[in-house]
Amino acid sequence: MRRKLFVGNWKMNGSLVANGVLLKGVRAGAQEARGELAVCVPACYLAQCSQILSMSGIALGAQDVSSHTVGAYTGEVSARMLQDFGCRYVIIGHSERREYHGETDEEVAQKAQRALAAGLTPIICVGETLAEREASLTWDVINRQIKALLSLLEPAEVEGLVVAYEPVWAVGTGKNATPEIAQEVHVAIRALLAQKSAEAGKRVRILYGGSMRPENALDLLQMPDIDGGLIGGASLKADDFLAIAKAVL
Ligand code: PEP
């Protein structure tokens, strides 16, 4: 049985004051969540959030990691550094990083390898754009993105991943995938993972991301292969984030 996981992706939002208020709210309702909670915060706030979340049971995560281990890489943050600040998770290959920073499938796989080596759990984002969906390319895109990971990682490493299916056309648009569409893609992702490791096929949690809200969470989370959510906008309001995490029967 895979335990549900709800991850807030704060993106480039927050301030010292706002983070304190938001996390206080999340902490206050965390006991009622029907799964594990995590927040992926901007790197500059990791120390603050790590302190606020200590002993809360809410996991801390980052939104990106370097594909290098250490050295002359100005502006980069290594996996060891994230681990130093108590991170458990790191989002890798978010569509905004793929689109605005030109991240390739190979770089995403390298980052995943670095994160795993430092004891972090990578949350690997995959998903097609609207143009790709309309051109019936969803499977090709998912296949390419997942295969790049599988060709670099060992079976045991694949077992340590979390995958987030985030159709790009649903991220931040207010338009979510239907539960049926999401379930279909999650099953396909699971089958690909199982080709590398049967255990990974059973164990890896596959989250849905893309305009998940309290209103649509229950329908999505009822699907057998949707193991939680990667939540952007709605994670910036404690009540909405918690309502999603409680929307499991
Ligand atoms: C995301 O940023 O990963 C995301 C899913 O955003 P939103 O929930 O706002 O669509």
PDB file of C-alpha atoms and ligand atoms in Angstrom:
ATOM      1  CA  MET A   1       0.000   0.000   0.000  1.00  0.00           C
ATOM      2  CA  ARG A   2       1.526   3.322  -1.055  1.00  0.00           C
ATOM      3  CA  ARG A   3       1.118   6.121   1.465  1.00  0.00           C
ATOM      4  CA  LYS A   4      -0.333   9.265  -0.106  1.00  0.00           C
ATOM      5  CA  LEU A   5       2.020  12.233  -0.409  1.00  0.00           C
ATOM      6  CA  PHE A   6       1.022  15.891  -0.709  1.00  0.00           C
ATOM      7  CA  VAL A   7       3.783  18.257  -1.755  1.00  0.00           C
ATOM      8  CA  GLY A   8       3.435  22.029  -1.852  1.00  0.00           C
ATOM      9  CA  ASN A   9       5.490  23.727  -4.555  1.00  0.00           C
ATOM     10  CA  TRP A  10       5.768  27.317  -3.442  1.00  0.00           C
ATOM     11  CA  LYS A  11       7.653  28.338  -6.587  1.00  0.00           C
ATOM     12  CA  MET A  12       9.128  31.870  -6.258  1.00  0.00           C
ATOM     13  CA  ASN A  13       6.673  33.006  -3.597  1.00  0.00           C
ATOM     14  CA  GLY A  14       7.083  33.855   0.051  1.00  0.00           C
ATOM     15  CA  SER A  15       8.807  36.135   2.519  1.00  0.00           C
ATOM     16  CA  LEU A  16      10.107  35.620   6.042  1.00  0.00           C
ATOM     17  CA  VAL A  17       6.833  36.886   7.468  1.00  0.00           C
ATOM     18  CA  ALA A  18       4.494  35.133   5.011  1.00  0.00           C
ATOM     19  CA  ASN A  19       6.317  31.792   5.370  1.00  0.00           C
ATOM     20  CA  GLY A  20       5.914  31.889   9.123  1.00  0.00           C
ATOM     21  CA  VAL A  21       2.172  32.494   8.867  1.00  0.00           C
ATOM     22  CA  LEU A  22       1.654  29.839   6.180  1.00  0.00           C
ATOM     23  CA  LEU A  23       3.645  27.134   7.972  1.00  0.00           C
ATOM     24  CA  LYS A  24       1.972  27.874  11.280  1.00  0.00           C
ATOM     25  CA  GLY A  25      -1.352  27.255   9.556  1.00  0.00           C
ATOM     26  CA  VAL A  26      -0.169  24.045   7.908  1.00  0.00           C
ATOM     27  CA  ARG A  27       1.302  22.765  11.183  1.00  0.00           C
ATOM     28  CA  ALA A  28      -1.955  23.446  12.993  1.00  0.00           C
ATOM     29  CA  GLY A  29      -3.951  21.115  10.719  1.00  0.00           C
ATOM     30  CA  ALA A  30      -1.301  18.595   9.746  1.00  0.00           C
ATOM     31  CA  GLN A  31      -2.533  15.890  12.119  1.00  0.00           C
ATOM     32  CA  GLU A  32      -5.693  15.469  10.059  1.00  0.00           C
ATOM     33  CA  ALA A  33      -3.904  14.985   6.741  1.00  0.00           C
ATOM     34  CA  ARG A  34      -4.539  11.567   5.180  1.00  0.00           C
ATOM     35  CA  GLY A  35      -0.957  11.107   4.118  1.00  0.00           C
ATOM     36  CA  GLU A  36       2.473  12.634   4.270  1.00  0.00           C
ATOM     37  CA  LEU A  37       2.911  16.406   3.876  1.00  0.00           C
ATOM     38  CA  ALA A  38       5.904  18.208   2.394  1.00  0.00           C
ATOM     39  CA  VAL A  39       6.663  21.768   1.325  1.00  0.00           C
ATOM     40  CA  CYS A  40       9.232  22.642  -1.338  1.00  0.00           C
ATOM     41  CA  VAL A  41      10.342  26.182  -0.618  1.00  0.00           C
ATOM     42  CA  PRO A  42      12.725  28.659  -2.295  1.00  0.00           C
ATOM     43  CA  ALA A  43      16.335  27.760  -1.415  1.00  0.00           C
ATOM     44  CA  CYS A  44      16.963  30.991   0.506  1.00  0.00           C
ATOM     45  CA  TYR A  45      14.204  30.078   2.975  1.00  0.00           C
ATOM     46  CA  LEU A  46      15.314  26.516   3.692  1.00  0.00           C
ATOM     47  CA  ALA A  47      16.965  27.431   7.004  1.00  0.00           C
ATOM     48  CA  GLN A  48      13.915  29.334   8.220  1.00  0.00           C
ATOM     49  CA  CYS A  49      11.440  26.650   7.149  1.00  0.00           C
ATOM     50  CA  SER A  50      13.589  23.839   8.505  1.00  0.00           C
ATOM     51  CA  GLN A  51      13.490  25.497  11.893  1.00  0.00           C
ATOM     52  CA  ILE A  52       9.733  26.106  11.837  1.00  0.00           C
ATOM     53  CA  LEU A  53       9.019  22.546  10.717  1.00  0.00           C
ATOM     54  CA  SER A  54      11.256  20.788  13.224  1.00  0.00           C
ATOM     55  CA  MET A  55       9.384  17.997  15.037  1.00  0.00           C
ATOM     56  CA  SER A  56       6.255  18.719  12.972  1.00  0.00           C
ATOM     57  CA  GLY A  57       6.305  15.586  10.806  1.00  0.00           C
ATOM     58  CA  ILE A  58       6.012  17.864   7.743  1.00  0.00           C
ATOM     59  CA  ALA A  59       8.887  17.219   5.370  1.00  0.00           C
ATOM     60  CA  LEU A  60      11.016  19.923   3.820  1.00  0.00           C
ATOM     61  CA  GLY A  61      12.016  20.014   0.179  1.00  0.00           C
ATOM     62  CA  ALA A  62      13.699  22.182  -2.433  1.00  0.00           C
ATOM     63  CA  GLN A  63      12.593  23.057  -5.962  1.00  0.00           C
ATOM     64  CA  ASP A  64      15.782  22.248  -7.864  1.00  0.00           C
ATOM     65  CA  VAL A  65      19.287  20.881  -7.356  1.00  0.00           C
ATOM     66  CA  SER A  66      22.556  21.107  -9.240  1.00  0.00           C
ATOM     67  CA  SER A  67      23.623  18.303 -11.546  1.00  0.00           C
ATOM     68  CA  HIS A  68      27.163  18.789 -10.173  1.00  0.00           C
ATOM     69  CA  THR A  69      28.479  17.697  -6.807  1.00  0.00           C
ATOM     70  CA  VAL A  70      30.717  20.619  -5.751  1.00  0.00           C
ATOM     71  CA  GLY A  71      32.914  23.368  -7.152  1.00  0.00           C
ATOM     72  CA  ALA A  72      32.920  26.337  -9.522  1.00  0.00           C
ATOM     73  CA  TYR A  73      29.229  26.466 -10.417  1.00  0.00           C
ATOM     74  CA  THR A  74      28.122  29.985  -9.494  1.00  0.00           C
ATOM     75  CA  GLY A  75      24.548  30.199  -8.318  1.00  0.00           C
ATOM     76  CA  GLU A  76      24.048  26.451  -8.020  1.00  0.00           C
ATOM     77  CA  VAL A  77      22.944  24.575  -4.897  1.00  0.00           C
ATOM     78  CA  SER A  78      24.196  21.018  -4.434  1.00  0.00           C
ATOM     79  CA  ALA A  79      22.306  18.009  -3.142  1.00  0.00           C
ATOM     80  CA  ARG A  80      24.643  17.833  -0.118  1.00  0.00           C
ATOM     81  CA  MET A  81      23.728  21.420   0.747  1.00  0.00           C
ATOM     82  CA  LEU A  82      20.020  20.609   0.602  1.00  0.00           C
ATOM     83  CA  GLN A  83      20.616  17.612   2.794  1.00  0.00           C
ATOM     84  CA  ASP A  84      22.566  19.827   5.223  1.00  0.00           C
ATOM     85  CA  PHE A  85      19.409  21.889   5.725  1.00  0.00           C
ATOM     86  CA  GLY A  86      17.254  18.878   6.467  1.00  0.00           C
ATOM     87  CA  CYS A  87      15.595  18.457   3.069  1.00  0.00           C
ATOM     88  CA  ARG A  88      13.979  15.123   2.387  1.00  0.00           C
ATOM     89  CA  TYR A  89      12.631  15.923  -1.088  1.00  0.00           C
ATOM     90  CA  VAL A  90      13.692  17.890  -4.132  1.00  0.00           C
ATOM     91  CA  ILE A  91      11.564  18.664  -7.177  1.00  0.00           C
ATOM     92  CA  ILE A  92      13.486  17.973 -10.382  1.00  0.00           C
ATOM     93  CA  GLY A  93      12.521  18.725 -13.970  1.00  0.00           C
ATOM     94  CA  HIS A  94       9.509  20.921 -13.255  1.00  0.00           C
ATOM     95  CA  SER A  95       8.022  22.124 -16.547  1.00  0.00           C
ATOM     96  CA  GLU A  96       8.914  25.715 -15.649  1.00  0.00           C
ATOM     97  CA  ARG A  97      12.578  24.718 -15.384  1.00  0.00           C
ATOM     98  CA  ARG A  98      12.415  22.679 -18.567  1.00  0.00           C
ATOM     99  CA  GLU A  99      10.781  25.588 -20.401  1.00  0.00           C
ATOM    100  CA  TYR A 100      12.546  28.667 -18.979  1.00  0.00           C
ATOM    101  CA  HIS A 101      15.937  27.141 -18.208  1.00  0.00           C
ATOM    102  CA  GLY A 102      16.211  24.644 -21.022  1.00  0.00           C
ATOM    103  CA  GLU A 103      16.594  21.626 -18.743  1.00  0.00           C
ATOM    104  CA  THR A 104      16.974  18.464 -20.776  1.00  0.00           C
ATOM    105  CA  ASP A 105      15.851  14.934 -19.933  1.00  0.00           C
ATOM    106  CA  GLU A 106      19.512  13.963 -19.482  1.00  0.00           C
ATOM    107  CA  GLU A 107      20.135  16.803 -17.029  1.00  0.00           C
ATOM    108  CA  VAL A 108      17.032  15.819 -15.089  1.00  0.00           C
ATOM    109  CA  ALA A 109      18.372  12.274 -14.822  1.00  0.00           C
ATOM    110  CA  GLN A 110      21.786  13.546 -13.655  1.00  0.00           C
ATOM    111  CA  LYS A 111      20.151  15.728 -11.031  1.00  0.00           C
ATOM    112  CA  ALA A 112      18.119  12.761  -9.827  1.00  0.00           C
ATOM    113  CA  GLN A 113      21.300  10.725  -9.477  1.00  0.00           C
ATOM    114  CA  ARG A 114      22.997  13.478  -7.439  1.00  0.00           C
ATOM    115  CA  ALA A 115      19.955  13.854  -5.202  1.00  0.00           C
ATOM    116  CA  LEU A 116      19.727  10.114  -4.538  1.00  0.00           C
ATOM    117  CA  ALA A 117      23.440   9.929  -3.754  1.00  0.00           C
ATOM    118  CA  ALA A 118      22.919  12.574  -1.062  1.00  0.00           C
ATOM    119  CA  GLY A 119      20.017  10.671   0.466  1.00  0.00           C
ATOM    120  CA  LEU A 120      17.273  12.908  -0.948  1.00  0.00           C
ATOM    121  CA  THR A 121      14.099  11.721  -2.625  1.00  0.00           C
ATOM    122  CA  PRO A 122      13.749  13.282  -6.084  1.00  0.00           C
ATOM    123  CA  ILE A 123      10.264  14.239  -7.235  1.00  0.00           C
ATOM    124  CA  ILE A 124      10.617  13.938 -11.001  1.00  0.00           C
ATOM    125  CA  CYS A 125       8.129  15.983 -13.023  1.00  0.00           C
ATOM    126  CA  VAL A 126       7.010  14.742 -16.404  1.00  0.00           C
ATOM    127  CA  GLY A 127       4.209  15.814 -18.684  1.00  0.00           C
ATOM    128  CA  GLU A 128       3.211  16.971 -22.125  1.00  0.00           C
ATOM    129  CA  THR A 129       2.388  20.446 -23.409  1.00  0.00           C
ATOM    130  CA  LEU A 130      -0.995  21.271 -24.902  1.00  0.00           C
ATOM    131  CA  ALA A 131       0.447  21.165 -28.435  1.00  0.00           C
ATOM    132  CA  GLU A 132       1.914  17.728 -27.728  1.00  0.00           C
ATOM    133  CA  ARG A 133      -1.389  16.422 -26.354  1.00  0.00           C
ATOM    134  CA  GLU A 134      -3.292  17.789 -29.345  1.00  0.00           C
ATOM    135  CA  ALA A 135      -0.800  16.118 -31.663  1.00  0.00           C
ATOM    136  CA  SER A 136      -1.359  12.798 -29.795  1.00  0.00           C
ATOM    137  CA  LEU A 137       2.233  12.870 -28.561  1.00  0.00           C
ATOM    138  CA  THR A 138       1.537  12.367 -24.845  1.00  0.00           C
ATOM    139  CA  TRP A 139       2.910   8.809 -24.802  1.00  0.00           C
ATOM    140  CA  ASP A 140       6.007   9.730 -26.772  1.00  0.00           C
ATOM    141  CA  VAL A 141       6.817  12.579 -24.397  1.00  0.00           C
ATOM    142  CA  ILE A 142       6.241  10.530 -21.229  1.00  0.00           C
ATOM    143  CA  ASN A 143       8.174   7.633 -22.701  1.00  0.00           C
ATOM    144  CA  ARG A 144      11.131   9.857 -23.615  1.00  0.00           C
ATOM    145  CA  GLN A 145      11.202  11.616 -20.245  1.00  0.00           C
ATOM    146  CA  ILE A 146      10.968   8.431 -18.176  1.00  0.00           C
ATOM    147  CA  LYS A 147      13.353   6.412 -20.386  1.00  0.00           C
ATOM    148  CA  ALA A 148      16.080   9.055 -19.939  1.00  0.00           C
ATOM    149  CA  LEU A 149      15.878   8.411 -16.198  1.00  0.00           C
ATOM    150  CA  LEU A 150      15.808   4.661 -16.553  1.00  0.00           C
ATOM    151  CA  SER A 151      18.850   4.609 -18.784  1.00  0.00           C
ATOM    152  CA  LEU A 152      21.002   6.409 -16.179  1.00  0.00           C
ATOM    153  CA  LEU A 153      19.668   5.048 -12.889  1.00  0.00           C
ATOM    154  CA  GLU A 154      20.122   1.606 -11.357  1.00  0.00           C
ATOM    155  CA  PRO A 155      16.963  -0.360 -10.487  1.00  0.00           C
ATOM    156  CA  ALA A 156      17.445   0.348  -6.759  1.00  0.00           C
ATOM    157  CA  GLU A 157      17.696   4.066  -7.518  1.00  0.00           C
ATOM    158  CA  VAL A 158      14.492   4.012  -9.546  1.00  0.00           C
ATOM    159  CA  GLU A 159      12.759   2.480  -6.531  1.00  0.00           C
ATOM    160  CA  GLY A 160      13.743   5.594  -4.544  1.00  0.00           C
ATOM    161  CA  LEU A 161      11.981   8.080  -6.816  1.00  0.00           C
ATOM    162  CA  VAL A 162       8.689   9.901  -6.621  1.00  0.00           C
ATOM    163  CA  VAL A 163       7.240  10.831 -10.030  1.00  0.00           C
ATOM    164  CA  ALA A 164       4.795  13.679 -10.626  1.00  0.00           C
ATOM    165  CA  TYR A 165       2.650  13.657 -13.743  1.00  0.00           C
ATOM    166  CA  GLU A 166       2.112  17.311 -14.498  1.00  0.00           C
ATOM    167  CA  PRO A 167       0.460  17.975 -17.840  1.00  0.00           C
ATOM    168  CA  VAL A 168       1.965  21.359 -18.732  1.00  0.00           C
ATOM    169  CA  TRP A 169      -1.417  22.600 -19.957  1.00  0.00           C
ATOM    170  CA  ALA A 170      -2.797  22.120 -16.442  1.00  0.00           C
ATOM    171  CA  VAL A 171       0.018  23.736 -14.415  1.00  0.00           C
ATOM    172  CA  GLY A 172      -1.083  27.111 -13.080  1.00  0.00           C
ATOM    173  CA  THR A 173      -3.914  27.358 -15.605  1.00  0.00           C
ATOM    174  CA  GLY A 174      -6.902  26.416 -13.458  1.00  0.00           C
ATOM    175  CA  LYS A 175      -7.577  23.559 -15.921  1.00  0.00           C
ATOM    176  CA  ASN A 176      -6.941  20.163 -14.362  1.00  0.00           C
ATOM    177  CA  ALA A 177      -6.672  16.834 -16.158  1.00  0.00           C
ATOM    178  CA  THR A 178      -9.734  14.669 -15.654  1.00  0.00           C
ATOM    179  CA  PRO A 179      -9.205  11.813 -13.202  1.00  0.00           C
ATOM    180  CA  GLU A 180      -9.498   9.377 -16.123  1.00  0.00           C
ATOM    181  CA  ILE A 181      -6.818  11.111 -18.201  1.00  0.00           C
ATOM    182  CA  ALA A 182      -4.488  11.295 -15.211  1.00  0.00           C
ATOM    183  CA  GLN A 183      -5.094   7.662 -14.230  1.00  0.00           C
ATOM    184  CA  GLU A 184      -4.354   6.498 -17.776  1.00  0.00           C
ATOM    185  CA  VAL A 185      -1.003   8.311 -17.832  1.00  0.00           C
ATOM    186  CA  HIS A 186      -0.111   7.173 -14.311  1.00  0.00           C
ATOM    187  CA  VAL A 187      -0.662   3.563 -15.330  1.00  0.00           C
ATOM    188  CA  ALA A 188       1.604   4.062 -18.341  1.00  0.00           C
ATOM    189  CA  ILE A 189       4.315   5.624 -16.145  1.00  0.00           C
ATOM    190  CA  ARG A 190       4.048   2.748 -13.674  1.00  0.00           C
ATOM    191  CA  ALA A 191       4.433   0.219 -16.489  1.00  0.00           C
ATOM    192  CA  LEU A 192       7.591   1.964 -17.708  1.00  0.00           C
ATOM    193  CA  LEU A 193       9.080   1.977 -14.207  1.00  0.00           C
ATOM    194  CA  ALA A 194       8.248  -1.705 -13.825  1.00  0.00           C
ATOM    195  CA  GLN A 195      10.281  -2.494 -16.937  1.00  0.00           C
ATOM    196  CA  LYS A 196      13.392  -1.430 -14.990  1.00  0.00           C
ATOM    197  CA  SER A 197      12.323  -2.823 -11.613  1.00  0.00           C
ATOM    198  CA  ALA A 198       9.156  -4.702 -10.741  1.00  0.00           C
ATOM    199  CA  GLU A 199       9.538  -3.345  -7.219  1.00  0.00           C
ATOM    200  CA  ALA A 200       9.647   0.248  -8.510  1.00  0.00           C
ATOM    201  CA  GLY A 201       6.452  -0.398 -10.450  1.00  0.00           C
ATOM    202  CA  LYS A 202       4.735  -1.304  -7.198  1.00  0.00           C
ATOM    203  CA  ARG A 203       6.418   1.092  -4.789  1.00  0.00           C
ATOM    204  CA  VAL A 204       7.026   4.406  -6.551  1.00  0.00           C
ATOM    205  CA  ARG A 205       4.466   7.040  -5.700  1.00  0.00           C
ATOM    206  CA  ILE A 206       3.096   8.854  -8.731  1.00  0.00           C
ATOM    207  CA  LEU A 207       1.618  12.237  -7.865  1.00  0.00           C
ATOM    208  CA  TYR A 208      -0.731  14.278  -9.987  1.00  0.00           C
ATOM    209  CA  GLY A 209       0.056  17.977 -10.450  1.00  0.00           C
ATOM    210  CA  GLY A 210      -1.804  20.665 -12.360  1.00  0.00           C
ATOM    211  CA  SER A 211      -4.409  22.931 -10.799  1.00  0.00           C
ATOM    212  CA  MET A 212      -5.217  20.509  -7.988  1.00  0.00           C
ATOM    213  CA  ARG A 213      -7.706  22.245  -5.720  1.00  0.00           C
ATOM    214  CA  PRO A 214      -9.941  21.275  -2.774  1.00  0.00           C
ATOM    215  CA  GLU A 215     -12.855  21.045  -5.280  1.00  0.00           C
ATOM    216  CA  ASN A 216     -11.252  18.477  -7.600  1.00  0.00           C
ATOM    217  CA  ALA A 217      -8.894  16.641  -5.223  1.00  0.00           C
ATOM    218  CA  LEU A 218     -11.243  13.885  -4.092  1.00  0.00           C
ATOM    219  CA  ASP A 219     -12.105  12.774  -7.631  1.00  0.00           C
ATOM    220  CA  LEU A 220      -8.443  12.678  -8.611  1.00  0.00           C
ATOM    221  CA  LEU A 221      -7.277  10.954  -5.438  1.00  0.00           C
ATOM    222  CA  GLN A 222      -9.872   8.208  -5.779  1.00  0.00           C
ATOM    223  CA  MET A 223      -8.039   6.858  -8.801  1.00  0.00           C
ATOM    224  CA  PRO A 224      -5.962   3.807  -7.859  1.00  0.00           C
ATOM    225  CA  ASP A 225      -2.684   5.049  -9.344  1.00  0.00           C
ATOM    226  CA  ILE A 226      -2.837   8.649  -8.124  1.00  0.00           C
ATOM    227  CA  ASP A 227      -0.757   8.568  -4.962  1.00  0.00           C
ATOM    228  CA  GLY A 228      -1.068  12.199  -3.964  1.00  0.00           C
ATOM    229  CA  GLY A 229      -0.489  15.639  -5.382  1.00  0.00           C
ATOM    230  CA  LEU A 230       2.148  18.170  -6.328  1.00  0.00           C
ATOM    231  CA  ILE A 231       0.339  21.372  -5.562  1.00  0.00           C
ATOM    232  CA  GLY A 232       1.363  24.862  -6.662  1.00  0.00           C
ATOM    233  CA  GLY A 233      -1.103  27.725  -6.205  1.00  0.00           C
ATOM    234  CA  ALA A 234      -3.307  25.972  -3.644  1.00  0.00           C
ATOM    235  CA  SER A 235      -0.305  25.221  -1.409  1.00  0.00           C
ATOM    236  CA  LEU A 236       0.107  28.923  -0.688  1.00  0.00           C
ATOM    237  CA  LYS A 237      -3.058  28.888   1.405  1.00  0.00           C
ATOM    238  CA  ALA A 238      -2.843  26.628   4.451  1.00  0.00           C
ATOM    239  CA  ASP A 239      -6.575  25.849   4.398  1.00  0.00           C
ATOM    240  CA  ASP A 240      -6.584  24.836   0.725  1.00  0.00           C
ATOM    241  CA  PHE A 241      -3.423  22.745   1.018  1.00  0.00           C
ATOM    242  CA  LEU A 242      -4.814  20.945   4.056  1.00  0.00           C
ATOM    243  CA  ALA A 243      -8.241  20.486   2.466  1.00  0.00           C
ATOM    244  CA  ILE A 244      -6.568  18.659  -0.442  1.00  0.00           C
ATOM    245  CA  ALA A 245      -4.555  16.506   1.957  1.00  0.00           C
ATOM    246  CA  LYS A 246      -7.726  15.573   3.794  1.00  0.00           C
ATOM    247  CA  ALA A 247      -9.712  14.820   0.646  1.00  0.00           C
ATOM    248  CA  VAL A 248      -9.046  11.102   0.746  1.00  0.00           C
ATOM    249  CA  LEU A 249     -11.825   8.727   1.679  1.00  0.00           C
TER     250      LEU A 249
HETATM  251  C1  PEP B   1       3.110  23.018  -9.871  1.00  0.00           C
HETATM  252  O1  PEP B   1       3.690  24.082  -9.792  1.00  0.00           O
HETATM  253  O2  PEP B   1       3.760  21.977  -9.818  1.00  0.00           O
HETATM  254  C2  PEP B   1       1.650  23.025 -10.001  1.00  0.00           C
HETATM  255  C3  PEP B   1       1.020  21.892 -10.156  1.00  0.00           C
HETATM  256  O3  PEP B   1       1.038  24.250  -9.959  1.00  0.00           O
HETATM  257  P1  PEP B   1      -0.568  24.509  -9.850  1.00  0.00           P
HETATM  258  O4  PEP B   1      -1.077  23.614  -8.771  1.00  0.00           O
HETATM  259  O5  PEP B   1      -0.667  25.957  -9.487  1.00  0.00           O
HETATM  260  O6  PEP B   1      -1.141  24.181 -11.172  1.00  0.00           O
END
